[in-house]
């Protein structure tokens, strides 16, 4: 058991290494990708600044608090991208018929597919989010102790929640052969929604992102504890549950993916 | 016991029926009718260790579907498969260790990486011991001339080079069985020849059992003694290639374009197998009539605009066997003469 786990990790590292070198083949695209993302996020931050310049605060959230909220989401999205962003291209593999190769190798196809790309483009996300969290931390005069554990939990839980949704969306391609659109219809609006405090949205939306697609656990709920804000609807300790919620949500999405794989094995397209 | 045993294998697919027009398209969003297509129908065969078998048939005959079931990619609808004692779709990963697979049109290598990197990754994935890897690489490089492009990214390889790299990659872990799905498709004559030589050598020297699908008859002629013919998902013929060649080798097809009205067309000594307007396909046997006799006979009755003579194509053979069975052919090889 332990031995096969170690073997798995060694193999994963080999493939990660190869994948990084493959991405470095296109140097210009590699650099532009990273800079592009970092600048896109900085742009959103500027929008927030403009917004708050006129209004002062958004539902009790001042500028640096909003930046923190935003940067926390970008940080866990970055981690998630590294491991799971490749799932967005699953439908391409299915359409081209190249997915079959994962089924003729002595490795679990989920693991093999995931290891095919270790997306270093996420450096752009890190570049922005680490700087933004750092600036927010000092501007808000935060002094965390145990809160660091909550923060880490939020990053891990947040990447599992977002990664889980990527995996689940990709699995739809096992039935329909196409899933790229769903990404834009589900994932993208959800991510944008979470850039602002949940309290400004209607009740229905709040319930959706807490109980069904638990994106509230990516940044809003953890931020309530970390910034010592008293949530009007949710007790602050909810935010500490991110890793647990992330684990459960990811597992469900993984099961859904396996269901799709079974379907693929019976239809082959 | 045979290495591969397939008995009463079926594979059925549900295909959504397309509805006509906009209204139909909208309706199909809510309700769809499904058609059941049987891609593989009651297929049974056994392959012994060290055999090289050609699995032949026209496009859509069920070749790839069968290969996918043998490799564990697809789960059969019913029937049994044993590959060296394993049930491929149940013990897929275990089965993967004992087989090598090459899909002619899709590479299994890492697209953006140099060829050698893909080999090293596969060495990891299949846990190939160092000495086996080194030995295999030496042998394959020698026969396939891999050295000239080992450090080239896969995306920059020519099709011929890529196929060579792909087949070497599929053999790195010393598989018992090699499945080749259209291994020579799109290759030029030289590359085809090289590929065939390599396959022959692998089969002879290493005793690797080879199952290859193709619709290029010359592949089969050069490589296989045994051929399994499949059409519409059914096995039409399973046996010596020599027998088929003997039966069909003496036959050719004359295609004539005629001028003017032809009415009901028939010619003594040849069998009309197809007609499209004024173009007629006539099958004739060398034992009954020569091509020039036949042409003369046609010219007496009709005005010939153009003509070509072709050896019997695989599709035609399959069609014939499909319609009449191989037995009918043996007992009555003469073309019908109405």
XYZ file of C-alpha atoms in Angstrom:
607
model
C 0.000 0.000 0.000
C 2.649 2.477 1.124
C 4.946 1.188 -1.564
C 2.420 1.709 -4.328
C 1.652 5.172 -2.965
C 5.325 6.088 -3.136
C 5.539 4.651 -6.652
C 2.533 6.753 -7.607
C 4.115 9.900 -6.237
C 7.434 9.203 -7.958
C 5.626 8.700 -11.234
C 3.602 11.847 -10.707
C 6.780 13.826 -10.126
C 8.303 12.424 -13.309
C 5.277 13.477 -15.303
C 5.166 16.887 -13.626
C 8.774 17.410 -14.545
C 8.083 16.439 -18.155
C 4.982 18.602 -18.290
C 6.814 21.669 -17.042
C 9.510 21.185 -19.618
C 6.854 20.772 -22.310
C 5.309 24.097 -21.323
C 8.695 25.786 -21.331
C 9.059 24.806 -24.978
C 6.918 27.794 -25.827
C 8.805 30.426 -23.896
C 7.025 33.482 -25.201
C 3.558 32.024 -24.600
C 4.667 30.867 -21.175
C 5.760 34.322 -20.012
C 2.855 36.140 -21.628
C 0.394 33.738 -20.056
C 1.725 34.442 -16.571
C 1.971 38.203 -17.031
C -1.425 38.274 -18.700
C -3.174 36.607 -15.805
C -1.417 38.718 -13.185
C -2.448 41.862 -15.037
C -6.032 40.741 -15.527
C -6.403 40.289 -11.782
C -4.682 43.571 -11.045
C -7.215 45.148 -13.390
C -10.102 43.738 -11.380
C -8.457 45.100 -8.231
C -8.306 48.545 -9.814
C -12.019 48.288 -10.644
C -12.676 47.606 -6.980
C -10.624 50.618 -5.999
C -12.594 52.830 -8.375
C -15.828 51.418 -7.029
C -14.873 52.032 -3.420
C -13.416 55.447 -4.185
C -16.965 56.606 -4.830
C -18.816 54.532 -2.229
C -16.277 54.243 0.625
C -17.313 50.744 1.576
C -19.312 47.889 0.077
C -21.797 46.496 2.559
C -19.363 47.196 5.383
C -16.273 45.938 3.511
C -13.514 48.470 2.983
C -11.114 48.410 0.049
C -8.349 46.249 1.554
C -10.872 43.796 2.939
C -12.339 43.409 -0.530
C -8.873 42.942 -1.963
C -8.206 40.258 0.620
C -11.478 38.510 -0.233
C -10.619 38.605 -3.930
C -6.981 37.587 -3.520
C -7.891 34.611 -1.341
C -10.097 33.277 -4.127
C -7.368 33.862 -6.732
C -4.775 32.127 -4.558
C -6.765 28.903 -4.174
C -7.740 29.116 -7.854
C -4.025 29.203 -8.648
C -3.390 26.058 -6.628
C -6.409 24.411 -8.211
C -5.228 25.365 -11.711
C -1.864 23.712 -11.208
C -3.449 20.358 -10.536
C -6.843 20.373 -12.207
C -6.941 22.975 -14.971
C -6.022 20.300 -17.475
C -9.467 18.765 -16.992
C -10.867 21.610 -19.041
C -9.353 19.987 -22.109
C -10.790 16.530 -21.401
C -13.479 17.045 -24.018
C -10.795 17.629 -26.652
C -9.224 14.277 -25.806
C -12.603 12.594 -26.082
C -13.473 14.245 -29.381
C -10.080 13.379 -30.906
C -10.183 9.870 -29.539
C -6.898 10.391 -27.716
C -8.509 9.630 -24.375
C -8.209 5.900 -25.148
C -4.523 5.948 -24.390
C -5.236 6.467 -20.693
C -7.163 3.223 -20.692
C -4.370 1.066 -22.083
C -1.865 1.895 -19.388
C -1.447 0.305 -15.995
C -2.338 3.500 -14.128
C -5.654 4.917 -12.988
C -6.976 7.130 -15.822
C -7.953 9.970 -13.475
C -4.508 10.102 -12.014
C -2.840 9.688 -15.391
C -4.918 12.413 -16.983
C -4.285 14.779 -14.104
C -0.546 14.158 -14.294
C -0.494 14.991 -18.008
C -0.301 18.684 -17.274
C 1.043 20.500 -14.284
C -0.091 23.944 -15.254
C 2.665 26.381 -14.388
C 0.675 29.159 -16.002
C -0.824 29.518 -12.514
C 2.296 31.441 -11.508
C 0.410 34.532 -12.677
C -2.294 33.855 -10.102
C 0.329 33.433 -7.396
C 2.163 36.557 -8.418
C -0.960 38.658 -7.996
C -2.600 36.945 -5.034
C 0.441 36.668 -2.786
C 1.281 40.319 -3.316
C -2.342 41.328 -2.761
C -2.782 39.232 0.393
C 0.501 40.635 1.742
C -0.555 44.230 1.096
C -3.998 43.669 2.584
C -2.464 41.988 5.632
C -0.255 44.968 6.414
C -2.806 47.633 5.510
C -5.446 46.032 7.701
C -2.951 45.657 10.583
C -3.704 41.963 10.976
C -1.801 39.868 13.498
C -2.666 36.240 12.888
C -1.670 33.333 15.068
C -4.050 30.379 14.877
C -5.666 32.141 11.944
C -2.837 30.957 9.705
C -4.273 27.455 10.023
C -7.664 28.733 8.871
C -5.981 30.545 6.005
C -4.137 27.413 4.909
C -7.346 25.430 5.274
C -9.159 27.925 3.070
C -6.510 27.616 0.354
C -6.621 23.819 0.429
C -10.411 23.625 0.738
C -10.848 26.331 -1.891
C -8.672 24.509 -4.417
C -10.538 21.261 -3.782
C -13.921 22.945 -4.249
C -12.913 24.676 -7.474
C -10.950 21.644 -8.669
C -13.933 19.436 -7.902
C -16.193 21.566 -10.031
C -13.656 21.523 -12.892
C -13.535 17.739 -12.647
C -17.325 17.434 -12.537
C -17.769 19.748 -15.525
C -15.158 17.831 -17.498
C -16.984 14.571 -16.761
C -20.053 15.843 -18.622
C -18.022 15.348 -21.805
C -18.222 11.585 -21.229
C -21.915 11.895 -22.070
C -22.025 14.826 -24.447
C -18.428 14.903 -25.814
C -18.476 18.655 -25.185
C -18.145 20.464 -21.890
C -16.185 23.634 -22.562
C -19.379 25.725 -22.689
C -20.457 24.530 -19.268
C -17.263 25.933 -17.845
C -18.270 29.386 -19.030
C -21.860 28.956 -17.919
C -21.227 27.567 -14.427
C -17.659 28.037 -13.290
C -16.963 31.508 -14.587
C -20.059 33.290 -13.167
C -19.588 31.524 -9.843
C -15.988 32.655 -9.615
C -16.960 36.215 -10.448
C -19.792 36.160 -7.955
C -17.373 35.317 -5.184
C -15.236 38.395 -5.808
C -17.686 40.390 -3.702
C -19.152 39.795 -0.239
C -21.900 37.240 -0.282
C -24.145 39.459 1.820
C -24.893 41.744 -1.134
C -26.600 38.919 -3.048
C -30.180 37.629 -2.790
C -30.898 34.864 -0.321
C -31.351 32.230 -3.004
C -27.856 32.851 -4.355
C -26.405 32.656 -0.866
C -28.041 29.306 -0.217
C -26.815 28.005 -3.569
C -23.154 28.809 -2.930
C -23.218 27.533 0.636
C -25.102 24.286 0.286
C -25.037 23.218 -3.351
C -21.932 24.495 -5.100
C -20.043 25.475 -1.941
C -18.066 28.391 -3.327
C -18.797 30.414 -0.167
C -16.197 28.205 1.513
C -13.563 29.287 -0.998
C -13.217 32.836 0.280
C -16.253 34.550 1.863
C -16.751 32.338 4.910
C -13.025 31.982 5.749
C -12.576 35.719 5.261
C -15.216 36.353 7.922
C -12.998 34.698 10.551
C -9.706 35.934 9.193
C -10.847 39.566 9.057
C -12.850 39.208 12.283
C -16.034 40.295 10.619
C -19.278 39.270 12.211
C -21.315 37.635 9.534
C -24.942 38.489 9.759
C -26.149 35.182 8.409
C -23.393 32.699 9.025
C -21.475 32.185 12.256
C -17.764 32.872 11.632
C -16.661 29.316 12.525
C -18.235 28.079 9.289
C -15.200 29.425 7.519
C -12.953 26.957 9.334
C -14.838 24.089 7.704
C -13.412 24.788 4.227
C -11.068 21.777 4.040
C -13.825 19.427 5.187
C -16.374 20.813 2.751
C -13.728 20.831 0.021
C -12.830 17.197 0.709
C -16.435 16.019 0.582
C -17.310 18.080 -2.488
C -14.230 16.907 -4.349
C -14.962 13.292 -3.520
C -18.503 13.618 -4.878
C -17.207 15.205 -8.063
C -14.612 12.459 -8.400
C -17.342 9.814 -8.078
C -19.297 11.614 -10.782
C -16.210 11.548 -13.003
C -15.861 7.790 -12.488
C -19.515 7.393 -13.396
C -18.780 9.250 -16.618
C -15.784 7.017 -17.255
C -18.019 3.942 -16.957
C -20.346 5.488 -19.457
C -17.404 6.151 -21.785
C -16.326 2.537 -21.522
C -19.706 1.376 -22.676
C -20.110 3.819 -25.552
C -16.579 4.731 -26.495
C -17.378 8.247 -27.587
C -5.324 -22.952 -24.093
C -5.177 -20.148 -26.603
C -3.674 -16.825 -25.690
C -6.716 -14.859 -26.789
C -10.163 -16.363 -26.614
C -13.235 -14.549 -27.784
C -16.627 -16.176 -27.729
C -20.016 -14.890 -28.787
C -18.920 -11.310 -28.414
C -21.529 -8.601 -28.926
C -21.287 -4.848 -28.742
C -24.374 -2.718 -29.170
C -24.501 1.050 -29.212
C -27.473 3.289 -28.652
C -27.532 5.998 -31.253
C -29.841 8.987 -31.036
C -32.017 9.266 -34.103
C -31.704 12.610 -35.768
C -34.941 14.487 -36.253
C -35.543 16.458 -39.410
C -35.582 20.231 -39.439
C -35.695 22.871 -36.748
C -38.796 21.484 -35.074
C -37.156 18.085 -34.907
C -33.982 19.546 -33.434
C -36.003 21.313 -30.752
C -38.018 18.199 -30.035
C -34.878 16.115 -29.696
C -33.843 18.340 -26.794
C -36.722 16.925 -24.803
C -37.294 13.541 -26.267
C -35.005 11.355 -28.289
C -35.572 8.129 -30.066
C -32.713 5.734 -30.003
C -31.608 3.205 -32.531
C -29.623 0.203 -31.459
C -26.644 -0.406 -33.662
C -24.871 -3.710 -33.317
C -21.224 -3.004 -34.043
C -19.974 -6.461 -33.184
C -22.256 -9.430 -33.612
C -21.558 -12.889 -32.259
C -17.828 -12.787 -32.909
C -15.803 -15.808 -31.804
C -12.190 -16.654 -32.457
C -9.070 -17.850 -30.754
C -5.508 -16.760 -31.303
C -2.506 -18.808 -30.278
C 0.733 -17.561 -28.885
C 3.062 -16.300 -31.588
C 0.435 -15.978 -34.282
C 0.114 -12.959 -36.519
C -3.489 -12.340 -37.448
C -4.957 -9.824 -39.836
C -8.303 -8.469 -38.752
C -9.745 -7.133 -41.939
C -12.858 -5.364 -43.036
C -14.194 -2.182 -44.592
C -14.663 1.004 -42.584
C -17.253 0.660 -39.883
C -17.149 -3.129 -39.940
C -16.396 -3.381 -36.230
C -12.625 -3.817 -36.323
C -11.755 -1.023 -33.944
C -14.631 -1.873 -31.640
C -13.296 -5.405 -31.294
C -9.769 -4.151 -30.641
C -11.096 -1.747 -28.029
C -12.820 -4.587 -26.240
C -9.701 -6.747 -26.358
C -7.621 -3.950 -24.873
C -10.138 -3.186 -22.141
C -11.176 0.252 -23.369
C -14.729 -0.847 -24.075
C -16.972 -3.141 -22.071
C -18.746 -5.753 -24.237
C -22.531 -5.901 -24.269
C -22.306 -9.661 -23.958
C -19.965 -12.512 -24.666
C -16.622 -13.494 -23.249
C -13.075 -12.341 -23.775
C -9.946 -13.798 -22.233
C -6.576 -12.325 -22.935
C -3.959 -14.576 -21.429
C -6.551 -15.592 -18.858
C -7.555 -12.032 -17.954
C -10.883 -10.385 -18.651
C -9.665 -7.104 -20.150
C -12.445 -4.760 -19.036
C -12.399 -6.094 -15.482
C -8.651 -6.203 -15.023
C -7.824 -3.394 -17.372
C -4.656 -2.198 -15.675
C -3.262 -5.709 -15.311
C -4.123 -6.414 -18.924
C -2.380 -3.186 -19.957
C 0.928 -4.640 -18.765
C 0.756 -7.594 -21.133
C -0.381 -5.762 -24.246
C 1.025 -3.079 -26.479
C -1.339 -0.894 -28.476
C -0.773 1.337 -31.486
C -3.623 3.373 -32.915
C -2.412 4.369 -36.340
C -3.928 7.803 -36.517
C -3.427 8.952 -32.938
C -0.102 9.109 -31.264
C 0.290 7.903 -27.723
C 3.380 9.989 -27.208
C 3.645 13.321 -25.423
C 3.059 15.805 -28.201
C 5.318 18.634 -27.056
C 8.185 16.548 -25.731
C 11.162 15.024 -27.491
C 10.596 11.375 -28.359
C 13.107 10.140 -25.806
C 11.146 11.832 -22.995
C 8.005 9.923 -23.898
C 9.990 6.713 -23.768
C 11.350 7.583 -20.334
C 7.859 8.422 -19.090
C 6.491 5.146 -20.415
C 9.369 3.365 -18.732
C 8.095 4.855 -15.464
C 4.433 4.174 -16.186
C 5.057 0.526 -17.060
C 7.864 0.105 -14.521
C 10.254 -1.281 -17.089
C 13.487 -2.489 -15.439
C 16.591 -0.583 -16.537
C 18.271 -3.493 -18.291
C 15.151 -4.337 -20.308
C 14.692 -0.705 -21.260
C 18.302 -0.358 -22.398
C 18.181 -3.582 -24.317
C 14.898 -2.744 -26.048
C 15.997 0.766 -26.913
C 19.177 -0.580 -28.474
C 17.273 -3.107 -30.573
C 14.526 -0.720 -31.673
C 16.921 2.104 -32.463
C 18.842 -0.271 -34.620
C 15.930 -1.579 -36.663
C 13.742 1.511 -36.719
C 16.484 4.105 -36.939
C 15.147 6.022 -33.978
C 18.421 7.822 -33.306
C 17.901 10.409 -36.001
C 14.860 11.879 -34.258
C 15.069 10.834 -30.599
C 15.561 14.429 -29.518
C 12.934 15.942 -31.784
C 9.579 16.918 -30.278
C 6.845 14.552 -31.418
C 4.860 17.344 -33.045
C 7.728 17.945 -35.488
C 8.033 14.344 -36.651
C 6.892 13.141 -40.039
C 4.095 10.601 -40.001
C 6.508 7.787 -40.779
C 8.863 8.760 -37.967
C 5.975 9.159 -35.574
C 4.675 5.693 -36.374
C 8.108 4.226 -35.799
C 8.343 6.001 -32.467
C 4.830 4.900 -31.549
C 5.421 1.252 -32.294
C 8.711 1.268 -30.372
C 6.922 2.912 -27.439
C 4.264 0.214 -27.438
C 6.896 -2.515 -27.160
C 9.092 -1.046 -24.417
C 7.468 -3.108 -21.679
C 7.854 -6.422 -23.522
C 4.163 -7.087 -24.115
C 2.957 -10.582 -25.008
C 0.490 -9.215 -27.502
C 0.675 -6.281 -29.844
C -2.506 -4.673 -31.178
C -1.984 -2.567 -34.259
C -4.919 -0.538 -35.478
C -4.149 0.609 -39.031
C -0.371 0.688 -38.521
C 0.453 1.709 -42.079
C -2.317 4.203 -42.747
C -1.049 7.292 -44.536
C 2.512 6.018 -44.867
C 4.437 6.122 -48.121
C 5.620 2.932 -49.775
C 9.073 2.923 -48.176
C 7.793 3.676 -44.703
C 5.161 0.978 -45.090
C 7.805 -1.528 -46.066
C 9.976 -0.607 -43.110
C 7.044 -0.898 -40.736
C 6.108 -4.305 -42.081
C 9.645 -5.565 -41.744
C 9.752 -4.458 -38.162
C 6.433 -6.111 -37.345
C 7.603 -9.356 -38.944
C 10.806 -9.249 -36.984
C 9.101 -8.551 -33.662
C 6.771 -11.451 -34.280
C 9.514 -13.852 -35.322
C 12.337 -12.920 -32.981
C 10.389 -12.136 -29.839
C 7.381 -14.329 -30.371
C 5.053 -11.386 -29.828
C 1.536 -12.256 -30.883
C 0.316 -9.620 -33.307
C -3.240 -8.670 -34.163
C -3.505 -6.003 -36.767
C -6.423 -4.304 -38.385
C -6.070 -2.736 -41.758
C -7.944 -2.131 -44.913
C -4.770 -2.311 -46.946
C -4.758 -5.799 -48.434
C -1.024 -5.673 -49.137
C -0.330 -5.358 -45.396
C -2.062 -8.647 -44.848
C -0.405 -10.287 -47.811
C 3.052 -9.364 -46.586
C 2.467 -10.069 -42.918
C -0.179 -12.589 -42.092
C -0.874 -16.207 -42.791
C -4.210 -16.011 -41.124
C -6.960 -13.547 -41.789
C -10.207 -12.848 -40.022
C -12.645 -11.079 -42.288
C -15.315 -9.034 -40.654
C -18.227 -7.110 -42.072
C -21.248 -5.587 -40.381
C -19.821 -6.820 -37.103
C -19.818 -10.461 -38.168
C -16.985 -12.823 -38.920
C -17.230 -13.708 -42.603
C -14.095 -15.755 -42.902
C -11.433 -16.984 -40.546
C -8.587 -18.978 -41.949
C -5.619 -19.191 -44.236
C -4.969 -16.187 -46.373
C -3.607 -18.449 -49.109
C -7.018 -19.968 -49.683
C -8.652 -16.597 -50.235
C -5.891 -15.521 -52.543
C -6.231 -18.625 -54.588
C -9.959 -18.109 -54.924
C -9.906 -14.470 -55.786
C -6.485 -14.124 -57.363
C -7.688 -15.380 -60.698
C -10.494 -12.917 -60.720
C -10.500 -9.371 -61.896
C -12.998 -6.651 -62.451
C -13.513 -4.797 -65.712
C -15.062 -1.369 -65.444
C -16.518 -0.053 -68.706
C -18.169 3.222 -69.586
C -20.599 2.726 -72.428
C -22.074 5.123 -74.940
C -25.800 5.419 -75.591
C -28.683 3.364 -74.211
C -27.585 0.019 -72.868
C -30.904 -1.446 -71.829
C -30.554 -4.655 -69.834
C -26.886 -5.351 -69.917
C -25.367 -8.792 -69.885
C -22.246 -10.350 -71.326
C -21.306 -13.974 -71.590
C -18.354 -15.041 -69.443
C -18.573 -12.191 -66.971
C -20.742 -11.352 -64.040
C -22.244 -7.919 -63.657
C -21.596 -6.942 -60.065
C -22.500 -3.278 -60.058
C -23.843 -0.636 -62.390
C -24.202 3.085 -62.195
C -25.907 4.439 -65.275
C -23.639 3.594 -68.183
C -20.726 2.480 -66.023
C -20.656 -1.273 -65.481
C -18.539 -3.403 -63.196
C -17.921 -6.878 -64.567
C -16.194 -9.621 -62.666
C -14.532 -12.263 -64.764
C -12.252 -15.200 -64.179
C -9.045 -15.773 -66.053
C -9.979 -19.434 -66.319
C -13.121 -18.659 -68.279
C -12.240 -15.726 -70.458
C -9.422 -13.303 -71.081
C -9.777 -9.571 -70.761
C -9.405 -8.998 -74.502
C -12.052 -11.597 -75.346
C -14.378 -9.945 -72.937
C -13.739 -6.480 -74.327
C -14.297 -7.737 -77.859
C -17.561 -9.276 -76.845
C -18.724 -6.021 -75.293
C -17.569 -3.980 -78.290
C -19.686 -6.115 -80.571
C -22.842 -5.055 -78.793
C -22.054 -1.639 -77.349
C -19.862 1.370 -77.900
C -17.111 1.558 -75.290
C -16.111 5.025 -74.118
C -13.566 4.060 -71.511
C -12.411 1.046 -69.541
C -10.193 -0.061 -66.676
C -9.258 -3.441 -65.279
C -8.789 -3.927 -61.582
C -7.744 -6.740 -59.334
C -10.499 -7.775 -57.006
C -10.654 -5.368 -54.134
C -11.028 -6.415 -50.590
C -14.443 -4.790 -50.381
C -15.588 -6.877 -53.304
C -14.279 -10.082 -51.773
C -15.951 -9.295 -48.525
C -19.170 -8.435 -50.266
C -19.086 -11.703 -52.108
C -18.349 -13.779 -49.068
C -20.961 -11.824 -47.173
C -23.647 -12.466 -49.736
C -22.947 -16.034 -50.672
C -20.564 -17.439 -48.093
C -17.143 -18.828 -48.786
C -18.551 -22.323 -49.323
C -20.724 -21.308 -52.257
C -17.712 -19.745 -53.820
C -15.609 -22.859 -53.591
C -18.234 -25.082 -55.124
C -19.120 -22.681 -57.910
C -16.262 -20.383 -58.776
C -17.578 -19.628 -62.257
C -19.317 -16.321 -62.719
C -23.041 -16.564 -63.140
C -23.961 -16.517 -66.739
C -27.509 -15.471 -67.368
